[in-house]
mmCIF file of N, CA and C in Angstrom:
data_model
loop_
_atom_site.group_PDB
_atom_site.id
_atom_site.type_symbol
_atom_site.label_atom_id
_atom_site.label_comp_id
_atom_site.label_asym_id
_atom_site.label_seq_id
_atom_site.Cartn_x
_atom_site.Cartn_y
_atom_site.Cartn_z
ATOM 1 N N MET A 1 0.849 -1.176 0.000
ATOM 2 C CA MET A 1 0.000 0.000 0.000
ATOM 3 C C MET A 1 0.889 1.232 0.000
ATOM 4 N N SER A 2 0.552 2.189 -0.833
ATOM 5 C CA SER A 2 1.377 3.382 -0.900
ATOM 6 C C SER A 2 1.173 4.243 0.342
ATOM 7 N N ARG A 3 2.145 5.117 0.566
ATOM 8 C CA ARG A 3 2.101 5.986 1.749
ATOM 9 C C ARG A 3 0.855 6.875 1.727
ATOM 10 N N ASN A 4 0.501 7.372 0.561
ATOM 11 C CA ASN A 4 -0.664 8.239 0.428
ATOM 12 C C ASN A 4 -1.948 7.498 0.808
ATOM 13 N N LYS A 5 -2.081 6.239 0.361
ATOM 14 C CA LYS A 5 -3.266 5.450 0.704
ATOM 15 C C LYS A 5 -3.323 5.157 2.198
ATOM 16 N N VAL A 6 -2.179 4.910 2.834
ATOM 17 C CA VAL A 6 -2.133 4.655 4.266
ATOM 18 C C VAL A 6 -2.572 5.898 5.027
ATOM 19 N N GLU A 7 -2.074 7.073 4.593
ATOM 20 C CA GLU A 7 -2.464 8.320 5.248
ATOM 21 C C GLU A 7 -3.962 8.557 5.095
ATOM 22 N N LYS A 8 -4.525 8.269 3.917
ATOM 23 C CA LYS A 8 -5.956 8.427 3.702
ATOM 24 C C LYS A 8 -6.743 7.510 4.624
ATOM 25 N N SER A 9 -6.320 6.257 4.740
ATOM 26 C CA SER A 9 -7.061 5.310 5.568
ATOM 27 C C SER A 9 -6.974 5.689 7.043
ATOM 28 N N LYS A 10 -5.839 6.267 7.472
ATOM 29 C CA LYS A 10 -5.723 6.717 8.849
ATOM 30 C C LYS A 10 -6.681 7.860 9.125
ATOM 31 N N LYS A 11 -6.744 8.823 8.195
ATOM 32 C CA LYS A 11 -7.649 9.952 8.372
ATOM 33 C C LYS A 11 -9.095 9.479 8.391
ATOM 34 N N LYS A 12 -9.431 8.620 7.438
ATOM 35 C CA LYS A 12 -10.789 8.103 7.354
ATOM 36 C C LYS A 12 -11.110 7.315 8.614
ATOM 37 N N GLY A 13 -10.172 6.541 9.078
ATOM 38 C CA GLY A 13 -10.367 5.750 10.282
ATOM 39 C C GLY A 13 -10.514 6.603 11.512
ATOM 40 N N SER A 14 -9.862 7.746 11.559
ATOM 41 C CA SER A 14 -9.924 8.557 12.763
ATOM 42 C C SER A 14 -11.331 9.096 12.995
ATOM 43 N N PHE A 15 -12.044 9.490 11.937
ATOM 44 C CA PHE A 15 -13.425 9.933 12.127
ATOM 45 C C PHE A 15 -14.285 8.773 12.591
ATOM 46 N N GLN A 16 -14.079 7.614 11.994
ATOM 47 C CA GLN A 16 -14.847 6.435 12.393
ATOM 48 C C GLN A 16 -14.547 6.054 13.841
ATOM 49 N N GLN A 17 -13.291 6.192 14.244
ATOM 50 C CA GLN A 17 -12.929 5.898 15.633
ATOM 51 C C GLN A 17 -13.605 6.873 16.589
ATOM 52 N N VAL A 18 -13.616 8.141 16.236
ATOM 53 C CA VAL A 18 -14.271 9.141 17.080
ATOM 54 C C VAL A 18 -15.769 8.852 17.143
ATOM 55 N N ARG A 19 -16.355 8.489 16.021
ATOM 56 C CA ARG A 19 -17.789 8.160 15.997
ATOM 57 C C ARG A 19 -18.080 6.969 16.923
ATOM 58 N N LYS A 20 -17.216 5.964 16.891
ATOM 59 C CA LYS A 20 -17.395 4.809 17.784
ATOM 60 C C LYS A 20 -17.290 5.228 19.245
ATOM 61 N N ARG A 21 -16.354 6.126 19.532
ATOM 62 C CA ARG A 21 -16.198 6.607 20.907
ATOM 63 C C ARG A 21 -17.397 7.446 21.342
ATOM 64 N N VAL A 22 -17.971 8.206 20.417
ATOM 65 C CA VAL A 22 -19.192 8.971 20.722
ATOM 66 C C VAL A 22 -20.324 8.002 21.070
ATOM 67 N N ASN A 23 -20.468 6.946 20.276
ATOM 68 C CA ASN A 23 -21.506 5.954 20.550
ATOM 69 C C ASN A 23 -21.255 5.236 21.883
ATOM 70 N N SER A 24 -20.011 4.959 22.155
ATOM 71 C CA SER A 24 -19.655 4.298 23.409
ATOM 72 C C SER A 24 -19.986 5.170 24.621
ATOM 73 N N ILE A 25 -19.601 6.431 24.563
ATOM 74 C CA ILE A 25 -19.873 7.306 25.701
ATOM 75 C C ILE A 25 -21.374 7.572 25.817
ATOM 76 N N SER A 26 -22.074 7.563 24.705
ATOM 77 C CA SER A 26 -23.526 7.716 24.742
ATOM 78 C C SER A 26 -24.165 6.558 25.513
ATOM 79 N N ARG A 27 -23.708 5.345 25.256
ATOM 80 C CA ARG A 27 -24.212 4.181 25.992
ATOM 81 C C ARG A 27 -23.879 4.289 27.478
ATOM 82 N N ARG A 28 -22.659 4.745 27.779
ATOM 83 C CA ARG A 28 -22.253 4.883 29.177
ATOM 84 C C ARG A 28 -23.085 5.931 29.911
ATOM 85 N N VAL A 29 -23.396 7.030 29.239
ATOM 86 C CA VAL A 29 -24.241 8.065 29.847
ATOM 87 C C VAL A 29 -25.643 7.507 30.084
ATOM 88 N N ASP A 30 -26.174 6.772 29.110
ATOM 89 C CA ASP A 30 -27.500 6.165 29.281
ATOM 90 C C ASP A 30 -27.510 5.173 30.445
ATOM 91 N N GLU A 31 -26.465 4.358 30.544
ATOM 92 C CA GLU A 31 -26.366 3.412 31.659
ATOM 93 C C GLU A 31 -26.261 4.145 32.993
ATOM 94 N N PHE A 32 -25.493 5.212 33.027
ATOM 95 C CA PHE A 32 -25.331 6.017 34.229
ATOM 96 C C PHE A 32 -26.681 6.616 34.636
ATOM 97 N N TYR A 33 -27.398 7.168 33.667
ATOM 98 C CA TYR A 33 -28.703 7.761 33.926
ATOM 99 C C TYR A 33 -29.692 6.703 34.432
ATOM 100 N N THR A 34 -29.704 5.551 33.799
ATOM 101 C CA THR A 34 -30.599 4.462 34.206
ATOM 102 C C THR A 34 -30.285 4.006 35.625
ATOM 103 N N ARG A 35 -29.007 3.895 35.934
ATOM 104 C CA ARG A 35 -28.594 3.477 37.287
ATOM 105 C C ARG A 35 -29.085 4.486 38.319
ATOM 106 N N LEU A 36 -28.960 5.770 38.018
ATOM 107 C CA LEU A 36 -29.413 6.798 38.956
ATOM 108 C C LEU A 36 -30.928 6.838 39.050
ATOM 109 N N ASP A 37 -31.579 6.698 37.908
ATOM 110 C CA ASP A 37 -33.036 6.768 37.862
ATOM 111 C C ASP A 37 -33.666 5.595 38.624
ATOM 112 N N GLY A 38 -32.972 4.477 38.652
ATOM 113 C CA GLY A 38 -33.488 3.287 39.331
ATOM 114 C C GLY A 38 -33.351 3.336 40.835
ATOM 115 N N SER A 39 -32.516 4.213 41.361
ATOM 116 C CA SER A 39 -32.327 4.284 42.813
ATOM 117 C C SER A 39 -33.031 5.521 43.356
ATOM 118 N N SER A 40 -34.163 5.288 43.985
ATOM 119 C CA SER A 40 -34.963 6.410 44.479
ATOM 120 C C SER A 40 -34.332 7.065 45.706
ATOM 121 N N SER A 41 -33.623 6.294 46.499
ATOM 122 C CA SER A 41 -33.010 6.878 47.698
ATOM 123 C C SER A 41 -31.499 6.708 47.624
ATOM 124 N N ILE A 42 -30.861 7.687 47.089
ATOM 125 C CA ILE A 42 -29.412 7.637 46.944
ATOM 126 C C ILE A 42 -28.793 8.257 48.200
ATOM 127 N N THR A 43 -27.880 7.537 48.812
ATOM 128 C CA THR A 43 -27.265 8.033 50.041
ATOM 129 C C THR A 43 -26.179 9.047 49.721
ATOM 130 N N SER A 44 -25.783 9.788 50.726
ATOM 131 C CA SER A 44 -24.794 10.851 50.516
ATOM 132 C C SER A 44 -23.477 10.351 49.925
ATOM 133 N N PRO A 45 -22.882 9.267 50.464
ATOM 134 C CA PRO A 45 -21.634 8.795 49.829
ATOM 135 C C PRO A 45 -21.844 8.347 48.379
ATOM 136 N N GLU A 46 -22.962 7.660 48.122
ATOM 137 C CA GLU A 46 -23.254 7.245 46.739
ATOM 138 C C GLU A 46 -23.474 8.468 45.855
ATOM 139 N N ARG A 47 -24.094 9.464 46.435
ATOM 140 C CA ARG A 47 -24.373 10.696 45.699
ATOM 141 C C ARG A 47 -23.065 11.379 45.296
ATOM 142 N N LYS A 48 -22.132 11.420 46.224
ATOM 143 C CA LYS A 48 -20.836 12.037 45.936
ATOM 144 C C LYS A 48 -20.094 11.233 44.866
ATOM 145 N N ASP A 49 -20.121 9.915 44.971
ATOM 146 C CA ASP A 49 -19.475 9.066 43.959
ATOM 147 C C ASP A 49 -20.119 9.279 42.584
ATOM 148 N N SER A 50 -21.437 9.350 42.563
ATOM 149 C CA SER A 50 -22.147 9.564 41.301
ATOM 150 C C SER A 50 -21.827 10.943 40.724
ATOM 151 N N TYR A 51 -21.711 11.927 41.605
ATOM 152 C CA TYR A 51 -21.349 13.275 41.166
ATOM 153 C C TYR A 51 -19.960 13.250 40.515
ATOM 154 N N ASN A 52 -19.028 12.543 41.134
ATOM 155 C CA ASN A 52 -17.676 12.425 40.573
ATOM 156 C C ASN A 52 -17.684 11.666 39.250
ATOM 157 N N ASP A 53 -18.481 10.600 39.164
ATOM 158 C CA ASP A 53 -18.604 9.847 37.904
ATOM 159 C C ASP A 53 -19.172 10.735 36.801
ATOM 160 N N CYS A 54 -20.156 11.532 37.160
ATOM 161 C CA CYS A 54 -20.778 12.455 36.206
ATOM 162 C C CYS A 54 -19.743 13.454 35.707
ATOM 163 N N ASP A 55 -18.949 13.955 36.618
ATOM 164 C CA ASP A 55 -17.904 14.923 36.264
ATOM 165 C C ASP A 55 -16.870 14.306 35.314
ATOM 166 N N LYS A 56 -16.520 13.060 35.556
ATOM 167 C CA LYS A 56 -15.560 12.371 34.676
ATOM 168 C C LYS A 56 -16.137 12.195 33.272
ATOM 169 N N LEU A 57 -17.410 11.823 33.207
ATOM 170 C CA LEU A 57 -18.056 11.672 31.896
ATOM 171 C C LEU A 57 -18.100 13.000 31.150
ATOM 172 N N LYS A 58 -18.404 14.082 31.850
ATOM 173 C CA LYS A 58 -18.438 15.397 31.204
ATOM 174 C C LYS A 58 -17.057 15.785 30.683
ATOM 175 N N THR A 59 -16.022 15.500 31.453
ATOM 176 C CA THR A 59 -14.657 15.800 31.025
ATOM 177 C C THR A 59 -14.298 15.000 29.776
ATOM 178 N N GLU A 60 -14.695 13.741 29.761
ATOM 179 C CA GLU A 60 -14.422 12.893 28.598
ATOM 180 C C GLU A 60 -15.175 13.397 27.366
ATOM 181 N N ILE A 61 -16.391 13.853 27.558
ATOM 182 C CA ILE A 61 -17.183 14.394 26.443
ATOM 183 C C ILE A 61 -16.533 15.663 25.904
ATOM 184 N N GLU A 62 -16.080 16.530 26.789
ATOM 185 C CA GLU A 62 -15.421 17.766 26.352
ATOM 186 C C GLU A 62 -14.154 17.461 25.551
ATOM 187 N N SER A 63 -13.397 16.488 26.005
ATOM 188 C CA SER A 63 -12.185 16.096 25.300
ATOM 189 C C SER A 63 -12.517 15.521 23.921
ATOM 190 N N LEU A 64 -13.518 14.680 23.877
ATOM 191 C CA LEU A 64 -13.940 14.068 22.616
ATOM 192 C C LEU A 64 -14.500 15.117 21.662
ATOM 193 N N SER A 65 -15.219 16.079 22.195
ATOM 194 C CA SER A 65 -15.763 17.169 21.382
ATOM 195 C C SER A 65 -14.636 17.986 20.752
ATOM 196 N N SER A 66 -13.625 18.260 21.531
ATOM 197 C CA SER A 66 -12.466 18.996 21.029
ATOM 198 C C SER A 66 -11.746 18.208 19.936
ATOM 199 N N GLU A 67 -11.594 16.920 20.173
ATOM 200 C CA GLU A 67 -10.945 16.052 19.183
ATOM 201 C C GLU A 67 -11.757 16.017 17.883
ATOM 202 N N LEU A 68 -13.058 15.918 18.016
ATOM 203 C CA LEU A 68 -13.935 15.892 16.842
ATOM 204 C C LEU A 68 -13.841 17.196 16.056
ATOM 205 N N SER A 69 -13.811 18.304 16.751
ATOM 206 C CA SER A 69 -13.731 19.613 16.090
ATOM 207 C C SER A 69 -12.456 19.769 15.278
ATOM 208 N N SER A 70 -11.394 19.160 15.741
ATOM 209 C CA SER A 70 -10.108 19.339 15.069
ATOM 210 C C SER A 70 -9.840 18.303 13.976
ATOM 211 N N LEU A 71 -10.772 17.379 13.762
ATOM 212 C CA LEU A 71 -10.564 16.358 12.727
ATOM 213 C C LEU A 71 -10.589 16.970 11.334
ATOM 214 N N PRO A 72 -9.575 16.662 10.522
ATOM 215 C CA PRO A 72 -9.591 17.124 9.132
ATOM 216 C C PRO A 72 -10.414 16.162 8.276
ATOM 217 N N LYS A 73 -10.886 16.653 7.160
ATOM 218 C CA LYS A 73 -11.608 15.800 6.224
ATOM 219 C C LYS A 73 -10.627 14.860 5.544
ATOM 220 N N ALA A 74 -11.008 13.608 5.443
ATOM 221 C CA ALA A 74 -10.185 12.638 4.726
ATOM 222 C C ALA A 74 -10.343 12.870 3.227
ATOM 223 N N ASP A 75 -9.304 12.576 2.489
ATOM 224 C CA ASP A 75 -9.341 12.757 1.033
ATOM 225 C C ASP A 75 -9.956 11.530 0.373
ATOM 226 N N ASP A 76 -11.219 11.287 0.666
ATOM 227 C CA ASP A 76 -11.894 10.145 0.052
ATOM 228 C C ASP A 76 -12.924 10.651 -0.953
ATOM 229 N N ASP A 77 -13.803 9.790 -1.387
ATOM 230 C CA ASP A 77 -14.780 10.158 -2.410
ATOM 231 C C ASP A 77 -15.900 11.053 -1.884
ATOM 232 N N GLY A 78 -16.094 11.089 -0.589
ATOM 233 C CA GLY A 78 -17.173 11.886 -0.010
ATOM 234 C C GLY A 78 -16.902 13.375 -0.135
ATOM 235 N N SER A 79 -17.962 14.145 -0.145
ATOM 236 C CA SER A 79 -17.800 15.588 -0.273
ATOM 237 C C SER A 79 -17.505 16.218 1.086
ATOM 238 N N LEU A 80 -16.950 17.401 1.033
ATOM 239 C CA LEU A 80 -16.650 18.152 2.252
ATOM 240 C C LEU A 80 -17.943 18.476 2.991
ATOM 241 N N GLN A 81 -18.991 18.762 2.258
ATOM 242 C CA GLN A 81 -20.282 19.088 2.873
ATOM 243 C C GLN A 81 -20.821 17.894 3.662
ATOM 244 N N ASP A 82 -20.731 16.687 3.087
ATOM 245 C CA ASP A 82 -21.178 15.481 3.796
ATOM 246 C C ASP A 82 -20.361 15.259 5.064
ATOM 247 N N PHE A 83 -19.060 15.426 4.945
ATOM 248 C CA PHE A 83 -18.178 15.247 6.101
ATOM 249 C C PHE A 83 -18.537 16.242 7.197
ATOM 250 N N ASN A 84 -18.711 17.494 6.820
ATOM 251 C CA ASN A 84 -19.053 18.520 7.805
ATOM 252 C C ASN A 84 -20.412 18.247 8.447
ATOM 253 N N GLU A 85 -21.349 17.729 7.673
ATOM 254 C CA GLU A 85 -22.669 17.390 8.211
ATOM 255 C C GLU A 85 -22.559 16.235 9.218
ATOM 256 N N GLN A 86 -21.779 15.225 8.892
ATOM 257 C CA GLN A 86 -21.576 14.103 9.812
ATOM 258 C C GLN A 86 -20.898 14.581 11.097
ATOM 259 N N LYS A 87 -19.909 15.431 10.937
ATOM 260 C CA LYS A 87 -19.217 15.993 12.091
ATOM 261 C C LYS A 87 -20.182 16.799 12.963
ATOM 262 N N ARG A 88 -21.022 17.585 12.320
ATOM 263 C CA ARG A 88 -21.992 18.400 13.049
ATOM 264 C C ARG A 88 -22.965 17.522 13.834
ATOM 265 N N LYS A 89 -23.405 16.421 13.230
ATOM 266 C CA LYS A 89 -24.329 15.503 13.909
ATOM 267 C C LYS A 89 -23.669 14.862 15.136
ATOM 268 N N GLU A 90 -22.425 14.447 14.990
ATOM 269 C CA GLU A 90 -21.711 13.853 16.126
ATOM 270 C C GLU A 90 -21.489 14.900 17.226
ATOM 271 N N GLN A 91 -21.178 16.121 16.814
ATOM 272 C CA GLN A 91 -20.977 17.217 17.770
ATOM 273 C C GLN A 91 -22.281 17.488 18.528
ATOM 274 N N GLN A 92 -23.401 17.436 17.819
ATOM 275 C CA GLN A 92 -24.701 17.659 18.451
ATOM 276 C C GLN A 92 -25.011 16.553 19.462
ATOM 277 N N LYS A 93 -24.670 15.320 19.126
ATOM 278 C CA LYS A 93 -24.860 14.214 20.074
ATOM 279 C C LYS A 93 -24.090 14.487 21.361
ATOM 280 N N LEU A 94 -22.842 14.929 21.196
ATOM 281 C CA LEU A 94 -22.017 15.213 22.374
ATOM 282 C C LEU A 94 -22.595 16.364 23.197
ATOM 283 N N GLU A 95 -23.093 17.390 22.516
ATOM 284 C CA GLU A 95 -23.697 18.521 23.236
ATOM 285 C C GLU A 95 -24.937 18.073 24.006
ATOM 286 N N ASN A 96 -25.739 17.208 23.405
ATOM 287 C CA ASN A 96 -26.926 16.691 24.090
ATOM 288 C C ASN A 96 -26.547 15.856 25.311
ATOM 289 N N LEU A 97 -25.512 15.039 25.167
ATOM 290 C CA LEU A 97 -25.046 14.240 26.300
ATOM 291 C C LEU A 97 -24.539 15.127 27.431
ATOM 292 N N LYS A 98 -23.778 16.147 27.066
ATOM 293 C CA LYS A 98 -23.244 17.055 28.079
ATOM 294 C C LYS A 98 -24.373 17.795 28.783
ATOM 295 N N SER A 99 -25.367 18.211 28.035
ATOM 296 C CA SER A 99 -26.521 18.891 28.619
ATOM 297 C C SER A 99 -27.254 17.974 29.604
ATOM 298 N N LYS A 100 -27.414 16.734 29.223
ATOM 299 C CA LYS A 100 -28.060 15.743 30.096
ATOM 300 C C LYS A 100 -27.249 15.577 31.383
ATOM 301 N N LEU A 101 -25.939 15.488 31.237
ATOM 302 C CA LEU A 101 -25.072 15.332 32.409
ATOM 303 C C LEU A 101 -25.056 16.592 33.274
ATOM 304 N N ASP A 102 -25.152 17.757 32.649
ATOM 305 C CA ASP A 102 -25.213 19.001 33.430
ATOM 306 C C ASP A 102 -26.448 19.005 34.333
ATOM 307 N N LYS A 103 -27.573 18.562 33.800
ATOM 308 C CA LYS A 103 -28.808 18.496 34.586
ATOM 309 C C LYS A 103 -28.668 17.492 35.734
ATOM 310 N N ILE A 104 -28.084 16.346 35.442
ATOM 311 C CA ILE A 104 -27.872 15.329 36.473
ATOM 312 C C ILE A 104 -26.929 15.869 37.536
ATOM 313 N N SER A 105 -25.880 16.521 37.093
ATOM 314 C CA SER A 105 -24.875 17.068 38.000
ATOM 315 C C SER A 105 -25.485 18.066 38.981
ATOM 316 N N GLU A 106 -26.379 18.910 38.482
ATOM 317 C CA GLU A 106 -27.047 19.878 39.344
ATOM 318 C C GLU A 106 -27.834 19.182 40.453
ATOM 319 N N GLN A 107 -28.458 18.065 40.117
ATOM 320 C CA GLN A 107 -29.242 17.323 41.103
ATOM 321 C C GLN A 107 -28.349 16.603 42.108
ATOM 322 N N LEU A 108 -27.176 16.189 41.651
ATOM 323 C CA LEU A 108 -26.274 15.429 42.519
ATOM 324 C C LEU A 108 -25.338 16.299 43.345
ATOM 325 N N GLU A 109 -25.176 17.546 42.925
ATOM 326 C CA GLU A 109 -24.213 18.420 43.588
ATOM 327 C C GLU A 109 -24.552 18.534 45.074
ATOM 328 N N PRO A 110 -23.577 18.231 45.926
ATOM 329 C CA PRO A 110 -23.840 18.286 47.368
ATOM 330 C C PRO A 110 -24.080 19.724 47.823
ATOM 331 N N ASP A 111 -25.027 19.883 48.734
ATOM 332 C CA ASP A 111 -25.238 21.214 49.298
ATOM 333 C C ASP A 111 -24.257 21.424 50.457
ATOM 334 N N GLU A 112 -24.307 22.578 51.098
ATOM 335 C CA GLU A 112 -23.345 22.908 52.152
ATOM 336 C C GLU A 112 -23.417 21.938 53.326
ATOM 337 N N VAL A 113 -24.606 21.517 53.702
ATOM 338 C CA VAL A 113 -24.760 20.582 54.822
ATOM 339 C C VAL A 113 -24.076 19.260 54.491
ATOM 340 N N GLU A 114 -24.280 18.770 53.276
ATOM 341 C CA GLU A 114 -23.631 17.522 52.868
ATOM 342 C C GLU A 114 -22.119 17.678 52.810
ATOM 343 N N GLU A 115 -21.650 18.803 52.319
ATOM 344 C CA GLU A 115 -20.205 19.046 52.268
ATOM 345 C C GLU A 115 -19.613 19.004 53.671
ATOM 346 N N ASP A 116 -20.291 19.645 54.637
ATOM 347 C CA ASP A 116 -19.828 19.609 56.027
ATOM 348 C C ASP A 116 -19.809 18.173 56.546
ATOM 349 N N TYR A 117 -20.839 17.416 56.183
ATOM 350 C CA TYR A 117 -20.915 16.019 56.601
ATOM 351 C C TYR A 117 -19.724 15.229 56.041
ATOM 352 N N PHE A 118 -19.441 15.416 54.760
ATOM 353 C CA PHE A 118 -18.323 14.692 54.148
ATOM 354 C C PHE A 118 -16.997 15.068 54.805
ATOM 355 N N ARG A 119 -16.819 16.345 55.087
ATOM 356 C CA ARG A 119 -15.583 16.773 55.760
ATOM 357 C C ARG A 119 -15.493 16.153 57.151
ATOM 358 N N TYR A 120 -16.597 16.198 57.903
ATOM 359 C CA TYR A 120 -16.629 15.650 59.256
ATOM 360 C C TYR A 120 -16.422 14.135 59.215
ATOM 361 N N ASP A 121 -17.104 13.471 58.281
ATOM 362 C CA ASP A 121 -16.992 12.027 58.143
ATOM 363 C C ASP A 121 -15.552 11.636 57.804
ATOM 364 N N SER A 122 -14.916 12.370 56.920
ATOM 365 C CA SER A 122 -13.520 12.096 56.561
ATOM 366 C C SER A 122 -12.615 12.325 57.757
ATOM 367 N N PHE A 123 -12.887 13.371 58.511
ATOM 368 C CA PHE A 123 -12.100 13.685 59.703
ATOM 369 C C PHE A 123 -12.210 12.542 60.722
ATOM 370 N N ILE A 124 -13.423 12.037 60.942
ATOM 371 C CA ILE A 124 -13.636 10.936 61.888
ATOM 372 C C ILE A 124 -12.872 9.693 61.442
ATOM 373 N N HIS A 125 -12.917 9.382 60.153
ATOM 374 C CA HIS A 125 -12.194 8.210 59.636
ATOM 375 C C HIS A 125 -10.677 8.359 59.843
ATOM 376 N N VAL A 126 -10.168 9.532 59.641
ATOM 377 C CA VAL A 126 -8.744 9.781 59.837
ATOM 378 C C VAL A 126 -8.398 9.603 61.300
ATOM 379 N N CYS A 127 -9.229 10.133 62.195
ATOM 380 C CA CYS A 127 -8.959 10.011 63.644
ATOM 381 C C CYS A 127 -9.032 8.561 64.099
ATOM 382 N N ILE A 128 -9.981 7.823 63.585
ATOM 383 C CA ILE A 128 -10.134 6.417 63.972
ATOM 384 C C ILE A 128 -8.963 5.599 63.472
ATOM 385 N N LEU A 129 -8.518 5.855 62.263
ATOM 386 C CA LEU A 129 -7.426 5.086 61.679
ATOM 387 C C LEU A 129 -6.067 5.469 62.249
ATOM 388 N N SER A 130 -5.969 6.634 62.860
ATOM 389 C CA SER A 130 -4.679 7.098 63.386
ATOM 390 C C SER A 130 -4.337 6.458 64.704
#
């Protein structure tokens, strides 16, 4: 295979790889949402863990969104307009996922009383273990 064909296949593959990662993170967000939706009484430690998980997913989405934005068009038979449309659709999926996670995050964000509890609880664990 010539060098030019290898470079083309890498570029073409990179969009497909990003698309697969978008689909993967979409499934993970749906699973995360389902897990939270199924637990009517989430305890404070679970709530904090879920808040952290939500934050990690949002960070991953932001990184993937940035990567998607910087992808160049592969020199294949498809038109630039088609490529840009596909990119826009994937970008929109990521924006929708991030919006969903932002709403979840607001619900999970610990209030001041919970924050004090976590600090006190951590302090007690440190004292007991010392």
